[in-house]
Every structure is written in C-alpha cells, then in structure tokens.
Coordinates of C-alpha atoms in Angstrom, one line a residue:
Chain S
M1 CA -0.4 0.0 -0.1
D2 CA 1.5 3.5 1.1
K3 CA 5.4 3.0 1.2
S4 CA 6.0 6.5 0.2
Y5 CA 8.8 6.9 2.6
A6 CA 12.0 5.7 0.6
M7 CA 13.9 4.3 3.2
S8 CA 18.0 4.6 3.0
K9 CA 18.3 0.9 3.5
N10 CA 21.1 -1.4 2.7
S11 CA 23.0 2.1 2.5
M12 CA 25.5 1.3 4.8
D13 CA 27.4 -2.0 3.5
G14 CA 26.5 -4.9 1.3
D15 CA 25.6 -6.5 4.6
E16 CA 22.6 -8.8 4.2
P17 CA 19.8 -7.5 6.5
A18 CA 18.9 -9.0 9.4
I19 CA 15.3 -9.6 8.4
E20 CA 14.0 -9.7 4.6
A21 CA 10.3 -10.2 4.2
H22 CA 8.5 -10.2 1.1
G23 CA 4.4 -10.4 1.0
L24 CA 4.2 -12.2 4.1
V25 CA 0.8 -13.9 4.1
K26 CA -1.0 -15.8 6.9
V27 CA -4.6 -16.8 6.7
Y28 CA -6.8 -17.4 9.9
G29 CA -9.8 -19.4 8.7
E30 CA -11.8 -16.1 7.1
K31 CA -9.4 -13.7 8.2
R32 CA -6.3 -12.6 6.4
A33 CA -4.0 -12.3 10.0
L34 CA -1.1 -10.7 7.4
D35 CA -1.9 -9.6 4.2
G36 CA 1.4 -9.2 2.1
I37 CA 3.5 -7.7 4.9
D38 CA 7.3 -6.4 3.3
L39 CA 10.0 -5.6 6.0
T40 CA 13.7 -5.1 5.9
V41 CA 15.5 -4.7 9.1
R42 CA 19.2 -3.8 9.2
R43 CA 21.6 -5.6 11.3
G44 CA 22.0 -3.5 14.6
Q45 CA 19.2 -1.9 14.6
V46 CA 16.1 -1.4 16.7
F47 CA 12.9 -1.7 14.8
G48 CA 9.9 -0.7 15.9
F49 CA 6.4 -2.7 14.9
L50 CA 3.4 -0.2 15.9
G51 CA -0.3 -1.5 15.6
P52 CA -3.3 -2.1 17.6
N53 CA -4.4 -5.4 18.8
G54 CA -5.0 -7.5 16.2
A55 CA -2.8 -5.8 13.6
G56 CA -0.8 -8.8 13.0
K57 CA 2.2 -8.0 15.0
T58 CA 2.2 -10.9 16.8
T59 CA 1.8 -13.3 13.7
T60 CA 4.6 -12.0 11.9
I61 CA 7.0 -12.1 14.5
R62 CA 5.7 -15.9 15.1
I63 CA 6.6 -16.5 11.7
L64 CA 9.8 -14.7 11.5
A65 CA 11.0 -16.7 14.8
T66 CA 9.9 -19.8 13.0
L67 CA 6.7 -20.8 15.6
T68 CA 4.6 -20.2 12.7
R69 CA 4.9 -21.0 8.8
P70 CA 3.5 -18.1 6.5
D71 CA 0.7 -19.2 3.8
G72 CA 2.2 -16.7 1.4
G73 CA 5.5 -15.2 0.5
T74 CA 9.1 -15.3 1.8
A75 CA 11.5 -14.3 4.5
R76 CA 15.1 -14.5 5.5
V77 CA 16.0 -13.8 8.8
L78 CA 20.0 -13.6 9.6
G79 CA 20.6 -15.0 5.9
H80 CA 18.3 -18.1 6.7
D81 CA 14.9 -19.0 5.4
V82 CA 12.3 -18.9 7.7
I83 CA 10.8 -22.3 6.4
S84 CA 13.9 -24.8 4.9
E85 CA 16.3 -23.3 7.5
R86 CA 14.5 -23.2 10.9
D87 CA 17.0 -24.7 13.1
A88 CA 19.7 -22.1 11.6
I89 CA 17.5 -19.2 12.8
R90 CA 16.6 -20.6 16.1
A91 CA 20.2 -21.0 17.3
R92 CA 20.6 -16.9 16.7
V93 CA 17.4 -15.4 17.4
A94 CA 15.2 -15.3 20.8
V95 CA 11.6 -14.2 21.4
T96 CA 10.1 -12.7 24.4
G97 CA 6.5 -13.1 24.3
Q98 CA 3.2 -10.8 25.2
F99 CA 2.8 -13.0 28.1
A100 CA 5.9 -13.8 29.9
A101 CA 6.9 -17.1 28.9
M102 CA 8.0 -18.8 31.8
D103 CA 7.2 -21.4 33.7
E104 CA 5.1 -20.6 36.6
D105 CA 5.4 -23.4 38.9
L106 CA 9.5 -23.5 38.7
T107 CA 11.9 -20.9 40.2
G108 CA 13.6 -17.9 38.3
Y109 CA 16.9 -19.8 38.9
E110 CA 15.5 -22.8 37.4
N111 CA 13.9 -21.6 34.4
L112 CA 17.2 -20.1 33.4
I113 CA 18.8 -23.5 34.2
I114 CA 16.5 -25.1 31.9
L115 CA 17.0 -22.8 29.0
G116 CA 20.7 -23.0 29.3
R117 CA 20.8 -26.8 29.2
L118 CA 18.6 -26.6 25.9
H119 CA 21.0 -24.1 24.7
G120 CA 23.4 -26.4 24.7
L121 CA 25.6 -24.8 27.8
S122 CA 27.5 -27.1 29.9
R123 CA 25.8 -27.8 33.7
A124 CA 28.6 -25.5 35.2
S125 CA 28.7 -22.8 32.5
G126 CA 24.4 -22.7 32.7
K127 CA 24.6 -22.6 36.6
Q128 CA 27.0 -19.6 36.0
R129 CA 25.3 -17.8 33.5
A130 CA 21.9 -17.9 35.6
D131 CA 23.7 -16.4 38.3
D132 CA 25.4 -13.7 36.2
L133 CA 21.7 -13.1 34.4
L134 CA 19.8 -12.8 37.7
A135 CA 22.1 -10.5 39.6
A136 CA 22.6 -8.2 36.1
F137 CA 18.6 -8.1 35.9
D138 CA 18.5 -7.6 39.8
L139 CA 16.5 -11.1 40.4
T140 CA 18.9 -12.7 42.9
D141 CA 16.6 -11.7 46.1
A142 CA 13.9 -13.6 43.7
A143 CA 16.1 -16.4 42.2
G144 CA 14.8 -19.6 44.8
R145 CA 11.0 -18.4 44.4
P146 CA 8.3 -19.5 41.8
V147 CA 8.1 -17.5 38.9
G148 CA 4.1 -17.6 39.9
G149 CA 4.7 -15.2 42.9
Y150 CA 6.7 -12.6 40.7
S151 CA 5.4 -9.2 40.2
G152 CA 4.5 -8.1 36.4
G153 CA 8.1 -6.1 36.0
M154 CA 9.8 -9.0 37.4
R155 CA 8.5 -11.6 35.1
R156 CA 8.8 -9.4 32.4
R157 CA 12.9 -8.7 33.1
L158 CA 13.2 -12.7 33.9
D159 CA 11.7 -13.2 30.9
I160 CA 14.4 -11.1 28.7
A161 CA 17.0 -12.5 31.2
A162 CA 15.6 -15.9 29.5
S163 CA 16.1 -14.4 26.2
L164 CA 20.0 -13.5 26.8
V165 CA 20.7 -17.2 28.3
V166 CA 22.8 -17.4 24.9
T167 CA 23.2 -14.0 23.6
P168 CA 20.8 -13.7 20.6
D169 CA 22.0 -11.9 17.3
L170 CA 18.1 -10.9 16.6
L171 CA 16.1 -10.6 19.4
F172 CA 12.0 -10.8 18.8
L173 CA 10.4 -8.6 21.6
D174 CA 6.6 -8.6 21.4
E175 CA 5.0 -6.2 23.6
P176 CA 8.0 -5.9 26.4
T177 CA 6.0 -3.3 28.2
T178 CA 2.5 -4.0 28.1
G179 CA 0.7 -3.3 31.2
L180 CA 3.8 -2.5 32.9
D181 CA 4.3 0.3 35.4
P182 CA 6.2 3.0 34.2
R183 CA 8.9 2.5 36.5
S184 CA 9.3 -1.0 35.2
R185 CA 8.5 0.5 31.6
S186 CA 11.5 2.8 31.8
Q187 CA 13.5 -0.3 33.3
V188 CA 12.9 -2.5 30.4
W189 CA 13.5 0.3 28.2
E190 CA 17.0 0.7 29.2
L191 CA 17.5 -3.0 29.0
V192 CA 16.7 -2.9 25.4
R193 CA 18.5 0.1 25.0
R194 CA 21.5 -1.9 26.5
I195 CA 21.0 -5.0 24.4
A196 CA 21.2 -3.1 21.1
A197 CA 24.0 -1.2 22.3
A198 CA 25.7 -4.3 22.3
G199 CA 25.1 -5.2 19.0
T200 CA 21.6 -7.7 19.1
T201 CA 19.2 -6.6 16.4
V202 CA 16.2 -5.6 18.1
L203 CA 12.8 -6.2 16.5
L204 CA 9.9 -4.7 18.9
T205 CA 6.3 -4.5 18.6
T206 CA 4.5 -2.0 20.5
Q207 CA 1.1 -0.2 21.0
Y208 CA 2.3 2.7 22.3
L209 CA 3.5 5.4 19.9
E210 CA 6.0 6.8 22.7
E211 CA 7.8 3.1 23.2
A212 CA 8.7 2.9 19.4
D213 CA 9.6 6.9 19.4
Q214 CA 12.0 6.2 22.4
L215 CA 13.8 3.1 21.2
A216 CA 13.1 2.0 17.5
E217 CA 15.3 3.9 15.0
Q218 CA 12.9 2.8 12.1
I219 CA 9.3 1.6 12.4
A220 CA 6.9 0.1 10.5
V221 CA 3.1 1.1 10.8
I222 CA 0.9 -2.2 10.3
D223 CA -2.7 -2.4 10.3
H224 CA -4.9 -5.0 9.2
G225 CA -2.0 -7.2 8.3
R226 CA -0.2 -4.5 6.0
V227 CA 2.2 -2.0 6.5
V228 CA 0.6 1.2 5.9
A229 CA 3.7 3.4 6.7
E230 CA 7.4 3.1 7.3
G231 CA 10.1 5.6 8.6
T232 CA 12.0 6.6 10.9
S233 CA 10.1 8.3 14.2
A234 CA 10.7 12.1 13.1
Q235 CA 9.1 11.2 9.4
L236 CA 6.1 9.2 10.7
K237 CA 5.4 12.2 13.4
S238 CA 5.9 15.0 10.8
R239 CA 3.0 13.0 8.9
V240 CA 0.9 12.6 12.3
G241 CA 1.6 15.8 13.5
S242 CA 3.0 16.2 16.8
G243 CA -0.3 16.7 18.9
T244 CA -3.4 17.8 19.0
L245 CA -3.7 21.5 20.8
H246 CA -7.2 22.6 22.6
V247 CA -8.4 25.3 23.7
R248 CA -11.0 26.8 25.4
L249 CA -12.0 30.5 25.2
L250 CA -13.6 32.3 28.0
D251 CA -16.2 34.1 25.0
G252 CA -17.8 32.1 22.7
E253 CA -18.4 35.0 20.6
Q254 CA -14.7 35.6 20.2
R255 CA -14.3 32.3 18.5
P256 CA -14.1 33.1 14.8
Q257 CA -11.2 35.5 16.0
A258 CA -9.6 32.7 17.4
Q259 CA -9.7 30.5 14.7
H260 CA -8.4 32.8 12.4
I261 CA -5.1 33.6 14.6
L262 CA -4.4 29.9 15.4
A263 CA -4.8 29.2 11.9
G264 CA -2.4 31.7 10.7
A265 CA -0.1 31.0 13.7
L266 CA 0.4 27.5 13.8
K267 CA -0.2 26.6 9.9
G268 CA -3.0 24.2 9.8
T269 CA -7.0 23.6 9.7
V270 CA -8.9 24.6 13.0
H271 CA -11.5 22.3 14.1
L272 CA -14.2 23.7 16.0
A273 CA -15.9 21.5 18.5
A274 CA -19.3 21.2 19.5
D275 CA -18.7 22.9 22.6
P276 CA -19.4 26.2 21.5
L277 CA -16.2 27.5 23.5
A278 CA -14.0 25.3 22.0
L279 CA -11.4 24.7 19.4
S280 CA -8.7 22.0 18.2
M281 CA -6.4 21.5 16.1
L282 CA -3.8 18.7 14.7
L283 CA -0.3 20.0 14.8
A284 CA 2.0 19.5 12.4
A285 CA 5.4 18.6 13.9
P286 CA 8.3 20.8 13.9
A287 CA 11.9 19.4 14.1
D288 CA 12.3 18.8 17.9
A289 CA 9.8 18.8 20.6
T290 CA 10.9 21.9 22.1
D291 CA 9.6 24.1 18.9
V292 CA 6.0 22.9 19.6
G293 CA 6.2 24.8 22.8
R294 CA 7.3 27.8 21.4
L295 CA 4.9 27.9 18.6
V296 CA 2.0 27.0 20.5
G297 CA 3.4 30.1 22.9
H298 CA 3.6 32.3 20.0
A299 CA 0.3 31.4 19.2
M300 CA -0.9 32.5 22.8
T301 CA 0.7 35.5 22.5
R302 CA -1.4 36.2 19.6
L303 CA -4.6 35.3 21.3
A304 CA -3.4 37.3 24.3
E305 CA -2.4 40.3 22.1
A306 CA -6.0 40.3 20.0
R307 CA -7.4 40.0 23.9
V308 CA -9.3 37.0 23.2
G309 CA -9.8 35.2 26.6
V310 CA -8.2 31.7 27.0
A311 CA -9.7 29.4 29.8
E312 CA -7.9 26.2 29.1
V313 CA -5.1 25.4 26.9
I314 CA -3.9 21.7 26.6
L315 CA -1.6 20.6 24.0
G316 CA -1.5 16.5 24.0
Q317 CA 0.5 14.0 22.6
P318 CA -0.9 12.7 19.3
S319 CA -2.0 9.1 20.3
L320 CA -1.9 6.2 18.4
D321 CA -5.2 6.6 17.6
E322 CA -4.7 9.8 15.9
A323 CA -1.9 8.8 14.6
F324 CA -3.4 5.9 12.9
L325 CA -6.1 8.5 11.3
A326 CA -3.5 10.3 10.1
L327 CA -1.2 7.6 8.7
T328 CA -4.3 5.2 7.2
G329 CA -5.9 8.3 5.7
Y330 CA -9.2 7.3 7.5
T331 CA -9.8 11.0 8.4
A332 CA -7.9 14.1 6.4
G333 CA -6.0 15.9 8.9
P334 CA -3.8 18.6 7.7
A335 CA -0.5 17.1 8.7
T336 CA -0.8 14.4 5.9
T337 CA -0.6 17.2 3.4
D338 CA 1.3 19.5 4.9
H339 CA 5.1 18.1 5.6
E340 CA 5.9 15.7 3.1
D341 CA 9.3 17.3 2.9
V342 CA 10.2 17.1 6.4
N343 CA 13.1 15.1 7.4
A344 CA 12.8 13.4 4.7
Chain U
M1 CA 17.6 7.9 18.3
S2 CA 16.0 11.0 18.7
T3 CA 16.7 13.4 21.3
P4 CA 14.2 12.8 23.8
A5 CA 15.3 9.5 24.9
A6 CA 18.3 11.0 26.9
V7 CA 15.7 13.5 28.1
T8 CA 13.7 11.0 30.1
R9 CA 16.0 8.6 30.7
P10 CA 15.5 7.5 34.5
A11 CA 18.3 9.6 36.2
A12 CA 17.9 6.9 38.9
A13 CA 18.3 4.1 36.8
Q14 CA 20.1 1.1 37.9
T15 CA 23.3 0.4 36.1
Y16 CA 22.7 -3.0 34.8
P17 CA 25.8 -4.8 34.3
I18 CA 24.6 -6.8 31.7
D19 CA 26.7 -5.4 28.8
I20 CA 29.7 -7.8 29.8
L21 CA 27.1 -10.7 29.7
L22 CA 26.2 -9.9 26.2
T23 CA 29.5 -10.4 24.7
A24 CA 29.7 -14.3 25.9
S25 CA 29.7 -16.6 23.0
R26 CA 27.4 -19.2 21.6
P27 CA 27.8 -22.9 22.6
R28 CA 29.7 -24.7 19.6
R29 CA 27.4 -27.6 19.5
R30 CA 23.7 -28.3 19.2
T31 CA 22.0 -29.7 22.0
G32 CA 21.5 -33.5 21.5
A33 CA 18.2 -35.3 21.4
L34 CA 18.8 -37.2 24.5
A35 CA 19.7 -34.0 26.2
A36 CA 17.0 -32.0 25.6
S37 CA 14.3 -34.5 26.6
A38 CA 16.0 -35.4 29.5
T39 CA 16.0 -31.5 30.7
F40 CA 12.5 -31.5 30.0
G41 CA 12.0 -34.7 31.8
R42 CA 13.7 -32.8 34.8
R43 CA 11.7 -29.5 34.5
A44 CA 8.7 -32.1 35.1
M45 CA 9.9 -33.3 38.0
L46 CA 10.8 -30.1 39.2
K47 CA 7.0 -29.2 38.8
I48 CA 6.3 -32.1 40.8
K49 CA 8.5 -31.0 43.5
H50 CA 7.2 -27.7 43.4
D51 CA 3.3 -28.4 43.5
P52 CA 3.2 -32.2 45.0
K53 CA -0.4 -31.9 44.6
Q54 CA 0.3 -33.1 40.8
L55 CA 0.7 -36.4 42.1
V56 CA -2.8 -36.6 43.6
D57 CA -3.8 -38.6 40.7
S58 CA -1.7 -41.2 40.2
I59 CA -2.0 -41.7 44.2
A60 CA -5.6 -41.9 44.5
I61 CA -6.6 -43.3 41.5
P62 CA -4.6 -46.9 42.4
I63 CA -5.5 -47.1 45.7
L64 CA -9.1 -46.2 44.9
F65 CA -9.7 -48.8 42.1
T66 CA -7.9 -51.7 44.1
V67 CA -9.3 -51.5 47.3
L68 CA -13.1 -50.4 46.0
F69 CA -13.1 -53.3 43.3
T70 CA -11.1 -55.9 45.4
Y71 CA -14.0 -55.7 48.2
L72 CA -16.7 -54.7 45.7
F73 CA -16.6 -57.6 43.5
G74 CA -14.3 -59.6 45.4
G75 CA -16.7 -61.6 47.7
A76 CA -19.3 -61.8 45.0
I77 CA -17.4 -63.2 42.5
S78 CA -15.2 -65.6 44.4
G79 CA -16.6 -65.7 47.4
S80 CA -13.6 -64.0 49.2
P81 CA -11.5 -61.1 48.3
G82 CA -8.3 -62.7 49.0
N83 CA -9.3 -65.5 46.4
Y84 CA -10.5 -62.5 44.0
L85 CA -6.7 -60.7 44.4
E86 CA -4.8 -63.1 42.2
F87 CA -7.5 -62.6 39.5
L88 CA -8.5 -58.9 39.9
L89 CA -5.1 -57.3 41.0
P90 CA -3.1 -57.7 37.3
G91 CA -6.2 -56.4 35.7
T92 CA -6.7 -53.1 38.4
L93 CA -3.1 -52.3 38.0
S94 CA -3.3 -52.2 34.4
M95 CA -6.7 -50.1 34.5
S96 CA -5.0 -47.7 37.1
I97 CA -2.2 -47.3 35.0
A98 CA -4.4 -46.6 31.9
I99 CA -6.7 -44.0 33.7
V100 CA -3.6 -42.1 35.4
T101 CA -2.2 -41.7 31.2
M102 CA -4.7 -39.7 30.7
Y103 CA -4.1 -36.6 33.2
G104 CA -0.5 -36.8 31.7
G105 CA -2.3 -36.1 28.6
A106 CA -4.1 -32.8 30.2
R107 CA -0.9 -31.4 32.0
L108 CA 0.4 -30.9 28.2
A109 CA -2.8 -29.9 27.1
Q110 CA -1.8 -27.0 29.5
D111 CA 1.7 -26.5 29.2
V112 CA 1.0 -26.0 25.1
T113 CA -0.9 -23.0 25.8
T114 CA 1.6 -21.4 28.0
G115 CA 4.1 -18.8 26.3
A116 CA 6.4 -21.6 27.8
F117 CA 5.9 -23.9 25.2
D118 CA 6.6 -21.2 22.4
R119 CA 9.4 -20.6 24.0
F120 CA 10.9 -24.1 23.6
R121 CA 9.3 -24.3 20.1
S122 CA 11.8 -21.1 19.5
L123 CA 14.8 -23.5 20.4
P124 CA 16.9 -25.0 18.1
I125 CA 16.4 -28.9 20.0
W126 CA 14.9 -32.0 18.2
R127 CA 11.0 -31.4 18.0
G128 CA 10.1 -34.7 20.0
A129 CA 12.2 -33.6 23.3
F130 CA 9.5 -32.1 24.8
V131 CA 7.0 -35.0 24.7
L132 CA 9.6 -37.7 25.1
G133 CA 10.7 -35.6 28.2
G134 CA 6.8 -35.2 29.3
L135 CA 7.1 -39.4 28.8
L136 CA 10.2 -39.8 31.3
S137 CA 8.5 -38.0 33.9
D138 CA 5.5 -40.1 33.0
A139 CA 6.9 -43.2 33.3
A140 CA 8.1 -42.3 37.1
R141 CA 4.7 -41.9 37.8
Y142 CA 3.6 -44.9 36.5
L143 CA 5.9 -46.8 37.9
F144 CA 5.3 -44.8 41.6
A145 CA 1.2 -45.7 41.2
S146 CA 2.4 -49.4 40.6
A147 CA 4.4 -49.6 43.5
I148 CA 1.0 -48.3 45.2
V149 CA -1.0 -51.0 43.9
V150 CA 1.9 -54.0 44.2
V151 CA 2.0 -52.8 47.9
L152 CA -1.8 -52.5 49.0
G153 CA -1.9 -56.1 47.3
L154 CA 0.4 -57.1 49.5
I155 CA -1.0 -56.0 52.7
M156 CA -4.7 -57.3 51.0
G157 CA -3.0 -60.7 51.2
Y158 CA -2.0 -61.2 47.3
R159 CA 1.2 -63.1 47.3
P160 CA 2.0 -63.4 43.5
D161 CA 3.3 -66.5 42.5
G162 CA 5.6 -65.4 39.6
G163 CA 7.6 -63.1 42.4
A164 CA 9.7 -60.0 41.9
P165 CA 10.3 -61.0 38.3
G166 CA 6.9 -61.8 37.4
V167 CA 5.7 -58.6 39.2
L168 CA 8.7 -56.5 37.6
A169 CA 8.0 -57.8 33.9
A170 CA 4.1 -57.2 34.3
V171 CA 4.6 -53.6 35.6
A172 CA 7.0 -52.8 32.9
L173 CA 4.6 -54.4 30.3
I174 CA 1.9 -52.3 31.8
V175 CA 4.1 -49.1 31.5
A176 CA 5.2 -49.7 28.0
F177 CA 1.9 -49.7 26.9
G178 CA 0.5 -46.6 29.7
L179 CA 3.4 -44.9 27.8
S180 CA 1.7 -45.7 24.5
L181 CA -1.3 -44.1 25.7
S182 CA 0.7 -41.3 26.9
L183 CA 1.7 -40.3 23.4
L184 CA -2.4 -40.9 22.2
W185 CA -3.5 -37.8 24.5
A186 CA -0.3 -35.9 23.6
A187 CA -1.6 -36.6 19.8
V188 CA -4.7 -35.0 21.2
A189 CA -3.2 -32.5 23.2
L190 CA -1.0 -30.9 20.7
L191 CA -4.7 -31.1 18.3
M192 CA -7.1 -29.8 20.7
P193 CA -5.0 -27.9 23.7
D194 CA -7.5 -27.9 26.0
P195 CA -7.3 -29.9 29.3
A196 CA -11.0 -30.4 29.8
V197 CA -11.2 -31.8 26.0
V198 CA -8.3 -33.9 26.5
I199 CA -9.8 -35.6 29.5
S200 CA -13.2 -35.9 27.8
I201 CA -11.9 -37.8 24.9
A202 CA -9.7 -39.9 26.6
N203 CA -12.7 -41.1 28.9
V204 CA -14.5 -42.2 26.0
V205 CA -11.7 -44.3 24.9
L206 CA -10.8 -45.3 28.4
M207 CA -13.9 -46.5 30.0
P208 CA -14.7 -49.2 27.6
L209 CA -11.0 -50.5 27.3
S210 CA -11.5 -50.8 31.2
F211 CA -15.2 -52.0 31.6
A212 CA -15.9 -53.8 28.0
S213 CA -12.4 -56.2 29.0
N214 CA -11.5 -59.1 31.2
I215 CA -10.1 -57.2 33.7
F216 CA -13.5 -58.0 36.2
V217 CA -14.9 -60.7 35.0
Q218 CA -14.3 -63.4 32.3
P219 CA -16.1 -62.7 29.4
Q220 CA -17.5 -66.2 28.8
T221 CA -21.1 -64.7 30.1
M222 CA -21.1 -61.6 28.3
P223 CA -22.9 -61.3 24.7
G224 CA -21.0 -62.7 21.9
W225 CA -20.6 -59.0 20.2
L226 CA -19.2 -57.8 23.2
Q227 CA -16.8 -61.1 24.0
A228 CA -15.8 -59.7 20.1
F229 CA -14.5 -56.6 21.8
V230 CA -12.9 -58.2 24.6
E231 CA -10.9 -60.1 22.6
V232 CA -9.2 -57.6 20.4
N233 CA -9.2 -54.9 23.4
P234 CA -5.5 -54.1 24.0
L235 CA -6.1 -53.4 27.7
S236 CA -7.8 -57.1 28.4
H237 CA -4.3 -58.8 26.6
V238 CA -2.5 -56.6 29.0
A239 CA -4.3 -57.8 31.9
T240 CA -4.1 -61.3 30.6
A241 CA -0.1 -60.6 30.2
A242 CA 0.2 -59.3 33.4
R243 CA -2.0 -62.1 35.5
G244 CA 0.1 -65.1 33.6
L245 CA 3.5 -63.0 34.6
M246 CA 2.1 -62.2 38.1
N247 CA 0.8 -65.3 39.0
N248 CA 3.4 -67.1 37.0
A249 CA 0.4 -69.2 35.8
G250 CA 2.2 -69.7 32.2
G251 CA 0.4 -69.6 28.8
T252 CA 0.1 -66.3 28.4
G253 CA 2.9 -65.6 25.8
G254 CA 0.1 -64.8 22.6
S255 CA -1.3 -61.9 25.3
V256 CA 2.4 -61.0 25.9
A257 CA 3.0 -60.7 22.5
W258 CA -0.3 -59.0 21.6
S259 CA 0.4 -56.0 24.3
L260 CA 3.8 -55.8 23.2
I261 CA 2.6 -55.5 19.6
A262 CA -0.5 -52.9 20.6
T263 CA 2.2 -51.1 22.6
A264 CA 4.1 -51.0 19.6
A265 CA 1.7 -49.9 17.1
I266 CA -0.1 -47.4 19.2
T267 CA 3.6 -46.1 19.9
A268 CA 4.6 -45.4 16.2
V269 CA 1.2 -44.0 14.8
C270 CA 0.8 -41.6 17.9
A271 CA 4.7 -40.9 18.0
A272 CA 4.6 -40.0 14.4
L273 CA 1.2 -37.8 14.7
A274 CA 2.7 -35.8 18.0
L275 CA 5.8 -34.9 15.9
H276 CA 3.8 -34.0 12.7
L277 CA 1.3 -31.8 15.3
Y278 CA 4.2 -30.0 17.3
S279 CA 6.0 -29.4 14.1
K280 CA 2.5 -27.7 12.9
R281 CA 1.3 -25.9 16.2
G282 CA 0.5 -22.3 15.7

C-alpha cells in the first residue's frame, strides 16, 4: 500500500539485512491476519513494529521466529529461510512474548537453568550464566521463588533475561512493556537500549507510539495485516503531527477570531468543537519537541494581544489513534498533506 | 536515536551490568536429542517438586480402584476378596495405569497453551524432545502408581507366584502400554490444547477399554458381540499378560505378544502424529 517513505536501507554496506520479508501472508480461517507484509530490518538496528491489537504484529514475529509457517510470501532471517532453515535461525534468535513465557511453578533460577541446558550450555556454565543474569536483572533475591509469585515487572525482566541465556543475534520483543507500570517500563527500555548497544538486532512490537519513539530507529506501522507506513520516528511524526492542541475560550463570541489567529500562527486547519467555547487542531510536527512549545506560546501570545480570553489550553501528544487516523488516511488530517518534505 | 530518549531516561536507572554478559559466545554444539529430552523430564520433575498435588491422580486412582473393586466384587465373584485378588490385582494395576495416563495428557494440553511452550519451540532442539521428556516423567509416575497397587495388594493378602521378576515384568509391560497411551493423549493435546477436552476424549476411549475387558470378569458370560470386543481390546491382553506374569500361570505368551504389538503400533502411529502436530502447531 502506501510505502511513500523511501528508506535509506542497505545503504551502509553490503551486509545482508537481519530480516528481509516479502509479501508475507497468513490466513486464519476467514481472516487474513497478514495480507502481504514487506519488511527489511538492518543488522544492529532497533526496529519498531507499531500497531493496534489484532493488526498482525505477533503473527509476523511468530513467522519470523519460525514458530508459524506463512501461507504466502518469503522471509529470510539472518540470511536463512524461515521455512527450510529453521534450526539455523532458532540457534541465533530469541523471542520474548507478550505474555511472560516462564514456567510459573518453577523458580526463576530453575527456569534459566533449564533454558541453558536446552541451549547446549554445560551444567557449570549454565549455572554461572543463570547467576550472572539474575544478578544483572536485579532478581537475585527472588531467584529461589516460584515465578508465579513475581510481579509483572519482575516477570518481564526474567523473560528478557531468559532471552539472553545465549546472547542472540536477533531478539524479538513482543510488546515488552504492555501492562507494566511506568517504572518497570523505563527499566525495560533501558535494557533494550543496552542489548541493542551490544550489537543485537531488536525487532520490537508495541501499541505505544511513545515506546516506538523512545527505542526504535526505524518504525513500520501495521494495520489489518499490512504495513501502512514506514520511516523514522521523525518522519512518521511529521505525517501524524506532533500532537493536538485544545483551546477553550472564556467567550464563545470570540471563537471565529481565535480560529483565524490560531490557523495563521500554527499553519493548520482549526476544528470547531461541539462545545461553543472550544477549538482544536492537529499540529504539524516541527523538527524537535521544544519547537512545539515555542509555536504554541507564540500563538497564545497572539491571542492575548488580540484580547481573546483563554480559559484552558491543552497540548496532547498524538495518540496512536490519531497517528493511525493520519497514517491510514481514514481521516483527512492537515498533517498528512503539509509536511511531506520534513526530515525526508 | 532521537533526543527525547536522553531527556526522559530515568536519572535513577540502575546500572545493569549486562553489557559484559552480552558479549558471551554461543555454545558450539547443538543440544542432543536425549539431553534435551532429559532436560524436559527434569523440568516435569521440578514441577512435581514445587506442586506435589500434581501427584494426587497417581496416588488416589490406584488406591481407589484396587481397594474398591477388590471389596466390591471380590466376595460376589470368588467367595472371598482374598481369592479374587489373584485374578483382579493385575487387572486393576493395568486399569489404574491406563486411567492415570489421561492426566498426563491434560497437563500437556495445559503446557501447550503457555508462553513457555512457544519459547521451547523457538529453540534449536529436536522437536520430539518436549513430548519425550514428558514421557520420561510419566514413566516415573506410572512406576510410582504401580508400586502403590502392588504394595496394597501385598497388604491385602496377595502373594504373587511369579515373585519379584514376574511382578516387575508385568509392571514393565503395563508401563510400556501406558506410555503408548500417553503418546495418544499427547497427540490429542497438541491437536486440541484444552485439558477438559483431552480428559473427555480420553474418558470416551478408556471407559470401554477398562470395563469391556476381562479385568473384572471373564468374558464367557458376555454376549457374543461384547466378547468379540473384549478379545481385541488391548487392555484385556495387557491384563491377561500381567496375570500370567505375576501369578506365574503360563500360557499367556499370546497375550504378552499381543500387548507388545499393540504398544508398538500405538506408539509408532501416535509418535509420528505428535511430531507432526508439534511442528505444525501455531
């Protein structure tokens, strides 16, 4: 579909990409879970796969991790075919699922020991590795307790630790922070950054725009089993807009005047809300976050100069819904037409 | 990376000393099929250790069947439970193990639905290791359950003429047959990973096998069509073979052979099926 963002892929060197998928299709009964996914992930990259529930993110990961066979299309992972060379891929990738993939009855230590043995570590090095990982992930105190009693954040950390029992060349992280509290979330983010910095390619799925923004160098937006947009965070934001501005006036009589001023100052279309005092607009994204404040400040100054009384100003991050609306073209947001050239 | 990352990075973030771990090299050799299976067997044993109530079925069913059926039917059929034991105990042993197998299938069905199963499937190991490892722990359960039946029998007055070798041979035969049933339930569990479904299907199969058999009564009094079923029922042959071995009765070579053939046939078909379903799953 819309692949207007020409990526600078494969530009660095002649290396084969970590992931190269063409036209992946997966059908479950009547539903086309994947409807022709194309994907290229460079080695060493953190690649974000952004989309709502049911978009096809997990199915794509399952195919790339050789857990599910595609019904159509081809994919090579680390240079190996996902159907005919599964074991070669399995030896070098790790998958961390959406739901903590640990044995609840077993202790954290036992979980890691078993995975170490299955990976071919010797008894001694498996124990050493388990101890090191538990220490590194701040789980030493909980090591002897069954995982069933762990908190959500502890489970997720153990889950990621389990993916590192043998350091993978490629790590699939399926919604690593869904359901976590903010502190655990930032811990997981920090871990992902470290893993990527050490040279592991990471394919991360998420429902959160912010998460993709924080972690991923390249983002593909997926919806109904298709990639609907792809680019860097900045490129996508420029299409989505940097957020939504909501303004409530003291006096509804001044709304046409406010509309005119805001449209001029922020260069976009101002929508008149059902509330006779309220206006809103989708903001186009400037190059960095501080500019939004400056632009909005400037617009507020203009309103003040024109003696338009403002009761309330809310500047919201673009939600995934808004991003989606903009990227899929389901609604005609101003940002989809205005800024094709930004950060291209 | 974009600038906001640096801004929102938590100031108090722990310094995870994982960087050095990430440079560790990968093991050169792939895990062997047997080592992987043994690891899954160990995993199952650890699960029992942490959750001993998993053993309830392996304990309660043998006790219940042995005691209940001995005193329920013993007097009516043979005049006294003591006489009946010689006939009945090898049968209840066979039946107890057969019934206990379905709980292993249910546990596997439960296991298959967890994320842990996905992780195991993503490892470069022999695809049969997961099921075979489960069978290893099942074998331990069946031996345990067999021991309960035999000890109960001894307490109730049963004195096997076949002695320890006869009893051990019978137990080996019964456990082997039980493991072939385990593979059948494993295939069912991989096809329909729902413990309740596995139990229902296993019941539908095991009830006729258990009761339309020669375990409780000799088939001479049964109508012809039922006799015909009893004669092809592998559990009848297992029970007959176990009786012969435990009581040193002789003349049961045919049933021993029949039991081994049935065990091998069920094992071959269900192992192939389970391997296929394991690969296909998802």
